[in-house]
Amino acid sequence: MPRAIAALLASLLALGACTVPAPRTAISPPTRPASWGPPEALVAPSSFSGVHGLAIDRQGRLLAGTVVGSQLWEVDRGTGAARVLIDAPDGQADDIAVGPRGELAWTNYLTGTVRLREHDGAPMRVLAKDLPGINSLDFDRRNGKLYASQVFLGDALWEIDTAGQKPPRLIKKDMGGFNGFEVGPDGLLYGPLWFKGQVVKIDPTDGRLTVIAEGFQVPAAANLDGKGNLWVVDARSGELVRVELASGRKTVAKQFKPSIDNLAIAPEGTIFISNMADNSVEAFEPATGTSRLLTGGKLAVPAGLKIDGDMLFVADIFGFRQVDARTGAVRDIFRMQRDPELEYPFGVGLSATRIALSSWFSGSVQLVDRKSFQTIAVLHGLKAPVDAIPMPDGSLIYAEIATGSVTRASGPKFETRQLIASGLGGPVQMVLGRDGALYLTEAAGRLTRIPLDASAPLRVIANGLALPEGLAQTPWGSFIVAESAARRLVEIEPANGTRRTVAENLPIGLPGGAGLPPPYVPTGVAVGADGTIYLSADRNNGLYRIRPQR
């Protein structure tokens, strides 16, 4: 072999030896941290808990109601600063009306109650009750008569006795969802029919209904401006529409995001518009066509929470969102009304290919394809499902708080049902453990392990927890549990049930009203691959990150 070729081969061999990759070493999962850092806001908090009815009182205050938060708020019309005016549970307001003497009336939607107080210092009075879905209301300012409508949980229009002595007088039934209406100077009631896409006027003396305009997608509320116009918000399209009363002609005045819900017109003409999916109130000026955001947020009412890689999935009650765990950027997947298949999600479950959104309020679980975000199926008629997990084999495991059970649904249309566990003390949130078993929190105060292969009976891992809700497993095998009644996070070792506190004094544990399940808005918990904990906060609508300290 010539010396030159031998030298070249030697050089190539040497180069090859230098470039052979070193054997890979397995990456060890993060170890149990010595402690935890303070909570950091990944998504900033916001006011309200979904915002609905708006009104301007005789003092010029802009008032805003929330159903989920059961509060009535005051919003500064200049700065957007918001504060609670009437606290939970009595302050629950889907709509608000101001009477001719400055009295204030509002609807407790979830309890079916109409309340009134004459002024800020006066006691609250119950004018009517047992009206499920009592929604919109307004006064006839000529004579002080008060009218209210049921929508969604009923479909009727009533006259309410402001003295609270007589039962409500039925005016009309089965209209098609007479939502956010207003009484005109002529004594007629002007408002939308949610399910018919129409705007109508109703004579309260005999219930006679006249269509003013139609062709809306989901008209949610309508107000008169005193200039011959009826202003209508369309929840699905996000449009603010001006309707000329004389002709019925419609003009889109401004495009907002979908999920707008109500409006109020100030004496000077400014129109304030609420959006339940963004906790926002915007001010629109008809003279210029411009608008400005008074207050708002990126999330509405964050509840169930799961993580995959750097993406968090948030059941947000009035929306379903993705949140970048690194930056906090929020992306809509579904918004209420824009996406009609969305039914107030309180819990979220993930598999490699599917998402499950559960709603105890609507008794449903919505299955969604993770790649296309198209709805695959919706299971209805369940007994307050609080959480669900899509399984790799295509089946679905769901927990019903009303029956205290966990069930597997499979087969065509998920009609095959297999009971996995029963007699549970209020199942709330579930995760699949790394050992293949199902772990769940029970409102009665337990963290429980349920083998899915029936190889052993269920086992209580920890007891005496203070209304445990959100649940996630750490990379090192322990479980993080949100104790909502104590407003803290704890870490629990599954082998022996020992626990340590991760964080305290957290903005979690939003209380529910009468007749509502104790885990009203389940606190969501997720743990990233590096051990960082993520937490949804139902008391201020923020999303928090807690980093491990090593």
Coordinates of C-alpha atoms in Angstrom, one line a residue:
M1 CA 0.0 0.0 0.0
P2 CA 1.5 3.4 -1.0
R3 CA 2.5 5.5 2.0
A4 CA 0.2 8.3 0.9
I5 CA -2.9 6.1 0.8
A6 CA -2.0 4.5 4.1
A7 CA -1.7 8.0 5.6
L8 CA -5.1 9.0 4.2
L9 CA -6.8 5.8 5.6
A10 CA -5.2 6.5 9.0
S11 CA -6.5 10.0 8.9
L12 CA -10.1 8.8 7.9
L13 CA -10.0 6.2 10.7
A14 CA -9.0 8.8 13.2
L15 CA -11.6 11.2 12.0
G16 CA -14.3 8.5 12.2
A17 CA -13.2 7.6 15.7
C18 CA -13.7 11.3 16.7
T19 CA -17.2 11.5 15.1
V20 CA -18.7 8.3 16.4
P21 CA -21.5 9.5 18.8
A22 CA -21.2 8.6 22.4
P23 CA -23.7 6.1 23.8
R24 CA -26.9 7.9 25.0
T25 CA -27.6 8.0 28.6
A26 CA -31.1 7.8 29.9
I27 CA -32.5 11.1 31.2
S28 CA -33.6 10.7 34.7
P29 CA -36.9 12.2 35.8
P30 CA -36.7 15.2 38.1
T31 CA -36.3 14.3 41.7
R32 CA -38.6 15.4 44.6
P33 CA -37.8 19.1 45.3
A34 CA -36.7 20.3 48.6
S35 CA -39.4 23.1 48.5
W36 CA -41.6 25.1 46.2
G37 CA -41.3 28.7 45.0
P38 CA -44.1 31.2 45.4
P39 CA -47.1 31.1 42.9
E40 CA -46.5 33.2 39.8
A41 CA -49.3 34.5 37.6
L42 CA -48.9 32.8 34.2
V43 CA -52.3 34.3 33.0
A44 CA -53.3 37.4 34.8
P45 CA -56.5 37.5 37.0
S46 CA -59.6 39.4 35.9
S47 CA -62.8 40.7 37.4
F48 CA -66.2 38.8 37.4
S49 CA -66.7 35.1 36.7
G50 CA -68.2 35.5 33.3
V51 CA -70.1 38.8 32.9
H52 CA -73.7 39.1 31.7
G53 CA -76.3 41.8 32.5
L54 CA -75.4 45.5 32.5
A55 CA -77.3 48.5 33.7
I56 CA -76.6 52.2 34.5
D57 CA -78.3 53.4 37.7
R58 CA -79.6 56.8 38.6
Q59 CA -76.2 57.6 40.2
G60 CA -74.6 57.0 36.8
R61 CA -72.8 53.8 38.0
L62 CA -72.3 51.0 35.5
L63 CA -73.4 47.8 37.1
A64 CA -72.5 44.3 35.9
G65 CA -73.8 40.9 36.9
T66 CA -72.2 37.5 37.1
V67 CA -74.0 34.2 37.5
V68 CA -71.1 31.8 38.2
G69 CA -69.5 34.3 40.7
S70 CA -72.9 35.1 42.2
Q71 CA -72.0 38.8 42.5
L72 CA -73.2 42.2 41.3
W73 CA -70.3 44.5 40.4
E74 CA -69.7 48.2 39.8
V75 CA -67.4 49.2 36.9
D76 CA -65.9 52.6 36.7
R77 CA -67.0 54.0 33.3
G78 CA -63.7 55.9 32.9
T79 CA -61.0 53.6 34.2
G80 CA -62.6 50.2 34.1
A81 CA -61.8 49.5 37.7
A82 CA -64.3 47.0 39.1
R83 CA -65.5 46.2 42.6
V84 CA -68.1 44.0 44.1
L85 CA -71.3 46.0 45.0
I86 CA -73.4 43.0 46.2
D87 CA -71.6 39.9 47.2
A88 CA -72.4 36.2 46.9
P89 CA -74.7 34.5 47.1
D90 CA -77.5 37.1 46.9
G91 CA -75.7 39.2 44.3
Q92 CA -76.0 36.5 41.6
A93 CA -77.3 38.5 38.6
D94 CA -78.0 37.4 35.1
D95 CA -79.7 40.7 34.4
I96 CA -80.1 44.0 36.3
A97 CA -82.9 46.6 36.1
V98 CA -83.2 50.2 37.5
G99 CA -86.7 51.4 38.5
P100 CA -88.2 54.8 38.2
R101 CA -87.3 55.7 41.9
G102 CA -83.8 54.3 41.6
E103 CA -84.6 50.9 43.0
L104 CA -82.5 48.0 41.8
A105 CA -83.8 44.6 40.8
W106 CA -81.9 41.6 39.6
T107 CA -82.3 37.9 38.7
N108 CA -80.7 35.0 40.6
Y109 CA -80.6 32.7 37.5
L110 CA -79.5 29.5 39.2
T111 CA -81.9 29.8 42.2
G112 CA -84.9 31.1 40.2
T113 CA -85.2 34.2 42.4
V114 CA -86.0 37.9 41.7
R115 CA -84.5 40.3 44.2
L116 CA -85.0 44.0 44.8
R117 CA -83.6 46.8 47.1
E118 CA -84.8 50.4 47.1
H119 CA -81.4 51.9 47.6
D120 CA -77.8 50.9 48.6
G121 CA -78.6 50.9 52.4
A122 CA -81.9 49.2 52.1
P123 CA -82.4 45.5 52.8
M124 CA -82.8 43.1 49.9
R125 CA -86.3 41.7 49.3
V126 CA -87.3 38.5 47.4
L127 CA -90.0 39.4 45.0
A128 CA -90.4 36.0 43.4
K129 CA -88.9 32.5 43.6
D130 CA -89.2 29.0 42.1
L131 CA -88.7 30.4 38.6
P132 CA -85.8 28.3 37.2
G133 CA -83.8 30.1 34.6
I134 CA -85.2 33.5 35.5
N135 CA -83.1 35.6 33.1
S136 CA -83.9 39.1 32.0
L137 CA -86.0 41.8 33.6
D138 CA -86.9 45.5 33.3
F139 CA -89.2 48.2 34.8
D140 CA -91.9 50.2 33.0
R141 CA -90.6 53.6 34.1
R142 CA -94.1 55.1 33.7
N143 CA -95.7 53.1 36.4
G144 CA -93.1 51.0 38.1
K145 CA -94.3 47.6 36.8
L146 CA -91.6 45.0 36.7
Y147 CA -91.4 42.2 34.1
A148 CA -89.1 39.2 33.9
S149 CA -88.5 36.3 31.6
Q150 CA -87.3 32.7 31.9
V151 CA -84.9 31.4 29.3
F152 CA -83.1 28.0 28.9
L153 CA -84.5 26.4 32.1
G154 CA -87.9 27.7 31.2
D155 CA -89.6 29.8 28.5
A156 CA -92.0 32.3 29.9
L157 CA -92.7 36.0 30.5
W158 CA -94.0 37.3 33.8
E159 CA -95.2 40.4 35.6
I160 CA -93.5 40.5 39.0
D161 CA -95.3 42.2 42.0
T162 CA -92.8 44.7 43.4
A163 CA -94.4 44.5 46.8
G164 CA -93.7 40.8 46.8
Q165 CA -97.3 40.1 48.0
K166 CA -98.8 38.5 44.9
P167 CA -97.6 35.6 42.8
P168 CA -96.1 36.4 39.4
R169 CA -98.6 36.9 36.6
L170 CA -98.0 34.8 33.5
I171 CA -98.0 36.9 30.3
K172 CA -96.8 34.5 27.7
K173 CA -95.2 31.1 27.3
D174 CA -93.1 29.3 24.7
M175 CA -91.9 32.4 22.9
G176 CA -88.5 31.1 21.8
G177 CA -86.3 32.5 24.6
F178 CA -87.2 36.1 25.2
N179 CA -83.8 37.2 26.5
G180 CA -82.3 40.6 27.4
F181 CA -85.3 42.9 26.8
E182 CA -86.2 46.5 27.7
V183 CA -89.5 48.2 28.3
G184 CA -90.1 51.0 25.9
P185 CA -91.7 54.4 26.6
D186 CA -94.9 53.0 25.0
G187 CA -95.0 50.2 27.6
L188 CA -94.2 47.5 25.1
L189 CA -91.3 45.0 25.8
Y190 CA -88.6 45.0 23.1
G191 CA -86.1 42.1 23.0
P192 CA -84.7 39.1 21.2
L193 CA -85.9 35.6 20.7
W194 CA -82.7 33.6 21.3
F195 CA -83.8 30.4 19.6
K196 CA -85.6 32.0 16.6
G197 CA -83.1 34.6 15.5
Q198 CA -85.7 37.4 15.8
V199 CA -86.1 40.7 17.6
V200 CA -89.7 41.3 18.7
K201 CA -92.0 43.5 20.8
I202 CA -94.5 42.1 23.2
D203 CA -97.6 43.8 24.6
P204 CA -97.6 42.9 28.3
T205 CA -101.4 43.4 28.7
D206 CA -102.3 40.4 26.4
G207 CA -99.0 38.8 25.3
R208 CA -99.4 39.9 21.6
L209 CA -96.0 39.4 19.9
T210 CA -94.9 41.3 16.8
V211 CA -91.6 40.6 14.9
I212 CA -89.5 43.7 14.3
A213 CA -86.5 42.1 12.5
E214 CA -85.1 38.6 11.9
G215 CA -82.1 36.8 10.4
F216 CA -79.9 37.0 13.5
Q217 CA -77.8 34.0 14.5
V218 CA -78.2 34.2 18.3
P219 CA -79.6 37.5 19.4
A220 CA -78.9 37.9 23.1
A221 CA -80.1 41.3 24.2
A222 CA -81.6 44.5 22.8
N223 CA -81.9 48.1 24.1
L224 CA -83.6 51.3 22.9
D225 CA -81.6 54.5 22.3
G226 CA -84.6 56.9 22.3
K227 CA -83.8 57.9 18.7
G228 CA -85.9 55.3 16.9
N229 CA -83.3 52.6 17.1
L230 CA -83.1 49.2 18.8
W231 CA -79.5 48.1 19.4
V232 CA -79.0 44.3 19.4
V233 CA -76.0 42.1 20.4
D234 CA -75.6 38.8 18.6
A235 CA -73.8 36.3 20.8
R236 CA -72.8 33.9 18.0
S237 CA -71.6 36.4 15.4
G238 CA -70.3 39.0 17.8
E239 CA -72.0 41.8 16.0
L240 CA -73.6 44.9 17.4
V241 CA -76.5 45.6 15.2
R242 CA -78.6 48.8 14.9
V243 CA -82.3 48.1 14.0
E244 CA -84.5 51.0 12.8
L245 CA -87.8 50.5 14.5
A246 CA -89.8 52.1 11.7
S247 CA -88.5 49.9 9.0
G248 CA -86.8 46.9 10.6
R249 CA -83.7 47.7 8.6
K250 CA -80.5 46.3 10.2
T251 CA -77.0 47.7 10.1
V252 CA -73.9 46.1 11.6
A253 CA -72.4 48.9 13.7
K254 CA -69.4 47.0 15.1
Q255 CA -67.8 43.6 15.1
F256 CA -66.8 42.3 18.5
K257 CA -65.7 38.8 19.5
P258 CA -68.4 36.2 19.8
S259 CA -69.9 35.5 23.2
I260 CA -71.1 39.1 23.7
D261 CA -74.1 38.8 26.1
N262 CA -75.7 42.1 27.1
L263 CA -75.6 45.8 26.7
A264 CA -76.5 49.1 28.4
I265 CA -76.9 52.5 26.9
A266 CA -75.8 55.6 28.9
P267 CA -77.8 58.8 28.8
E268 CA -75.1 60.4 26.6
G269 CA -75.4 57.5 24.1
T270 CA -72.3 55.4 24.9
I271 CA -73.2 51.7 24.6
F272 CA -71.5 49.3 27.0
I273 CA -71.2 45.6 25.9
S274 CA -70.4 42.6 28.0
N275 CA -68.6 39.4 26.8
M276 CA -68.9 36.4 29.1
A277 CA -66.0 34.5 27.5
D278 CA -63.4 37.3 28.2
N279 CA -64.8 38.8 31.4
S280 CA -64.8 42.0 29.3
V281 CA -66.9 45.2 29.2
E282 CA -66.3 47.5 26.2
A283 CA -67.6 51.0 25.5
F284 CA -68.8 51.8 22.0
E285 CA -69.4 55.3 20.7
P286 CA -72.2 55.3 18.0
A287 CA -71.2 58.8 16.8
T288 CA -67.6 57.7 15.8
G289 CA -68.0 53.9 15.5
T290 CA -65.0 53.4 17.9
S291 CA -64.8 51.3 20.9
R292 CA -62.4 50.9 23.9
L293 CA -61.9 48.0 26.4
L294 CA -62.9 49.0 29.9
T295 CA -61.9 45.7 31.6
G296 CA -61.3 42.2 30.5
G297 CA -59.2 39.0 30.9
K298 CA -57.7 36.1 28.9
L299 CA -59.7 33.5 30.8
A300 CA -63.4 33.5 32.0
V301 CA -63.7 30.9 34.8
P302 CA -60.8 28.5 34.6
A303 CA -61.6 25.0 36.0
G304 CA -60.3 21.6 34.9
L305 CA -56.7 21.6 33.7
K306 CA -54.4 19.2 31.9
I307 CA -50.9 19.5 30.4
D308 CA -49.2 17.9 27.4
G309 CA -45.6 19.1 26.7
D310 CA -45.7 22.8 26.9
M311 CA -49.4 23.2 26.3
L312 CA -52.0 23.5 29.0
F313 CA -55.7 22.7 28.2
V314 CA -58.2 24.7 30.2
A315 CA -61.9 24.0 30.7
D316 CA -63.0 27.6 31.1
I317 CA -66.8 27.2 31.4
F318 CA -67.5 29.9 28.8
G319 CA -64.7 28.6 26.5
F320 CA -62.1 25.9 26.0
R321 CA -58.6 27.3 25.8
Q322 CA -54.9 26.3 25.2
V323 CA -52.3 28.1 27.2
D324 CA -48.6 28.1 26.4
A325 CA -47.0 27.0 29.7
R326 CA -43.8 29.0 28.8
T327 CA -45.3 32.3 27.9
G328 CA -48.9 32.3 29.1
A329 CA -50.2 33.0 25.6
V330 CA -53.9 32.0 25.4
R331 CA -55.6 30.5 22.3
D332 CA -59.3 29.9 21.8
I333 CA -60.3 26.4 20.8
F334 CA -64.0 26.8 21.5
R335 CA -66.0 29.9 22.6
M336 CA -69.5 29.9 24.1
Q337 CA -72.2 30.5 21.4
R338 CA -69.7 30.7 18.6
D339 CA -69.3 27.0 18.9
P340 CA -72.8 25.6 19.7
E341 CA -71.5 22.1 20.7
L342 CA -69.7 23.6 23.7
E343 CA -71.8 23.1 26.9
Y344 CA -70.1 24.9 29.8
P345 CA -67.1 22.7 30.4
F346 CA -65.9 22.2 34.0
G347 CA -63.5 19.4 33.4
V348 CA -61.0 18.3 30.7
G349 CA -59.4 14.9 30.1
L350 CA -56.8 14.0 27.5
S351 CA -55.6 11.0 25.6
A352 CA -53.1 10.9 22.7
T353 CA -55.9 11.5 20.2
R354 CA -58.9 12.8 22.0
I355 CA -60.1 15.5 24.5
A356 CA -63.1 15.0 26.8
L357 CA -65.0 18.1 28.1
S358 CA -67.4 17.4 31.0
S359 CA -70.1 19.6 32.3
W360 CA -72.1 18.8 35.5
F361 CA -74.3 21.7 34.7
S362 CA -75.6 20.3 31.3
G363 CA -75.1 16.6 32.2
S364 CA -72.8 16.1 29.2
V365 CA -69.4 14.9 28.0
Q366 CA -68.1 16.3 24.7
L367 CA -65.5 14.2 22.9
V368 CA -63.1 16.2 20.6
D369 CA -60.5 15.0 18.1
R370 CA -57.1 16.5 19.2
K371 CA -55.8 17.0 15.7
S372 CA -58.8 18.7 14.0
F373 CA -60.6 19.9 17.2
Q374 CA -63.8 18.6 15.6
T375 CA -66.4 17.2 18.0
I376 CA -66.7 13.4 17.6
A377 CA -69.6 12.7 20.0
V378 CA -71.5 14.2 22.8
L379 CA -72.9 12.1 25.6
H380 CA -76.1 13.6 27.1
G381 CA -78.3 12.7 30.0
L382 CA -75.5 11.9 32.5
K383 CA -75.9 12.7 36.2
A384 CA -73.7 15.7 36.8
P385 CA -70.5 14.4 35.2
V386 CA -67.6 16.3 36.8
D387 CA -64.6 14.7 35.0
A388 CA -63.9 12.3 32.1
I389 CA -60.9 10.6 30.6
P390 CA -60.8 9.3 27.0
M391 CA -59.0 6.0 27.0
P392 CA -56.4 4.7 24.5
D393 CA -58.8 1.9 23.4
G394 CA -61.5 4.5 22.4
S395 CA -63.6 4.1 25.5
L396 CA -64.5 6.8 27.9
I397 CA -64.3 6.9 31.7
Y398 CA -66.5 9.4 33.4
A399 CA -67.3 10.3 37.0
E400 CA -70.8 11.4 38.1
I401 CA -71.0 13.4 41.4
A402 CA -74.8 12.9 41.5
T403 CA -74.5 9.1 41.6
G404 CA -71.1 8.8 43.4
S405 CA -69.9 6.5 40.6
V406 CA -67.3 6.0 37.9
T407 CA -68.4 4.4 34.6
R408 CA -66.7 3.2 31.4
A409 CA -68.7 3.9 28.2
S410 CA -67.7 2.1 25.0
G411 CA -69.0 0.6 21.8
P412 CA -71.2 2.2 19.1
K413 CA -72.4 5.6 20.3
F414 CA -70.8 4.8 23.7
E415 CA -74.0 2.9 24.6
T416 CA -72.2 0.1 26.5
R417 CA -71.8 1.1 30.1
Q418 CA -69.6 -0.7 32.7
L419 CA -69.7 0.4 36.3
I420 CA -66.2 0.7 37.6
A421 CA -66.8 2.0 41.1
S422 CA -69.9 3.2 43.2
G423 CA -70.6 4.5 46.6
L424 CA -68.0 7.2 46.3
G425 CA -68.2 10.4 48.4
G426 CA -68.6 12.9 45.6
P427 CA -66.0 12.1 42.9
V428 CA -64.4 15.3 41.6
Q429 CA -61.3 15.0 39.4
M430 CA -59.5 11.9 38.0
V431 CA -56.1 11.0 36.6
L432 CA -54.6 7.8 35.3
G433 CA -51.6 6.9 37.4
R434 CA -48.3 5.7 36.1
D435 CA -49.2 2.3 37.5
G436 CA -52.3 2.1 35.3
A437 CA -54.8 2.6 38.1
L438 CA -57.3 5.4 38.3
Y439 CA -56.8 8.0 41.1
L440 CA -59.6 10.4 42.0
T441 CA -60.5 13.0 44.6
E442 CA -63.7 12.7 46.6
A443 CA -65.4 15.8 47.9
A444 CA -65.9 13.9 51.2
G445 CA -62.2 14.4 51.8
R446 CA -60.4 11.4 50.2
L447 CA -57.8 10.6 47.6
T448 CA -58.6 7.2 46.3
R449 CA -57.0 4.6 44.0
I450 CA -59.2 2.4 41.8
P451 CA -57.5 -0.5 39.9
L452 CA -59.1 -0.6 36.4
D453 CA -58.4 -4.3 36.0
A454 CA -60.2 -5.2 39.2
S455 CA -57.0 -6.8 40.5
A456 CA -57.7 -5.3 43.9
P457 CA -60.3 -3.3 45.7
L458 CA -60.2 0.5 45.8
R459 CA -57.9 1.9 48.4
V460 CA -58.0 5.2 50.2
I461 CA -54.6 6.9 49.8
A462 CA -55.4 9.9 52.1
N463 CA -58.3 11.0 54.2
G464 CA -59.4 14.1 56.0
L465 CA -58.7 16.4 53.0
A466 CA -60.6 19.8 52.9
L467 CA -62.8 19.4 49.8
P468 CA -60.1 18.0 47.5
E469 CA -60.6 18.9 43.8
G470 CA -57.8 19.2 41.3
L471 CA -55.4 16.3 41.0
A472 CA -52.1 15.5 39.1
Q473 CA -49.2 13.2 39.5
T474 CA -45.6 14.4 39.7
P475 CA -42.8 13.0 37.6
W476 CA -41.4 11.4 40.9
G477 CA -44.7 9.6 41.6
S478 CA -46.4 11.7 44.3
F479 CA -49.8 13.4 43.8
I480 CA -50.6 17.1 44.0
V481 CA -54.1 17.8 45.3
A482 CA -56.0 21.1 45.6
E483 CA -57.8 21.4 48.9
S484 CA -60.3 24.1 47.9
A485 CA -61.9 24.5 51.3
A486 CA -58.5 25.2 52.8
R487 CA -57.3 27.1 49.8
R488 CA -54.0 25.2 49.6
L489 CA -52.1 22.7 47.6
V490 CA -50.7 19.5 49.2
E491 CA -48.3 16.8 47.9
I492 CA -49.3 13.3 48.9
E493 CA -47.2 10.2 48.8
P494 CA -49.2 7.2 47.4
A495 CA -47.3 4.6 49.4
N496 CA -48.2 5.9 52.8
G497 CA -50.4 8.9 52.4
T498 CA -48.0 11.3 54.0
R499 CA -48.4 14.9 52.8
R500 CA -46.7 18.2 52.8
T501 CA -48.0 21.7 51.9
V502 CA -47.0 23.1 48.6
A503 CA -48.7 26.5 48.7
E504 CA -51.3 28.2 50.9
N505 CA -53.7 31.2 50.8
L506 CA -54.5 30.5 47.2
P507 CA -57.4 32.2 45.3
I508 CA -59.3 29.0 44.9
G509 CA -62.5 27.5 46.4
L510 CA -65.3 29.6 44.8
P511 CA -68.4 28.8 46.8
G512 CA -71.5 27.6 45.1
G513 CA -75.1 28.6 45.9
A514 CA -78.0 26.7 47.3
G515 CA -78.6 23.4 45.6
L516 CA -75.3 23.4 43.8
P517 CA -72.6 20.7 44.2
P518 CA -69.8 21.4 46.7
P519 CA -67.1 21.2 44.1
Y520 CA -68.9 24.1 42.3
V521 CA -66.0 25.1 40.0
P522 CA -63.4 22.4 40.3
T523 CA -59.9 23.8 40.8
G524 CA -57.6 22.4 38.1
V525 CA -54.1 21.1 38.8
A526 CA -51.5 20.0 36.3
V527 CA -47.8 19.1 36.6
G528 CA -45.2 19.5 33.8
A529 CA -42.4 17.2 33.0
D530 CA -39.9 19.3 35.0
G531 CA -42.1 19.2 38.1
T532 CA -43.7 22.7 37.7
I533 CA -47.2 22.8 39.1
Y534 CA -50.0 24.7 37.3
L535 CA -53.1 25.8 39.0
S536 CA -56.4 27.4 37.9
A537 CA -57.8 30.0 40.3
D538 CA -61.6 30.2 40.3
R539 CA -61.7 33.1 42.7
N540 CA -59.9 35.6 40.4
N541 CA -59.8 33.7 37.0
G542 CA -56.0 33.6 36.9
L543 CA -53.7 30.7 36.0
Y544 CA -50.7 30.2 38.3
R545 CA -47.3 28.4 38.0
I546 CA -45.4 27.1 41.0
R547 CA -41.8 26.1 40.3
P548 CA -39.9 23.4 42.3
Q549 CA -36.9 24.5 44.3
R550 CA -33.9 22.1 44.2

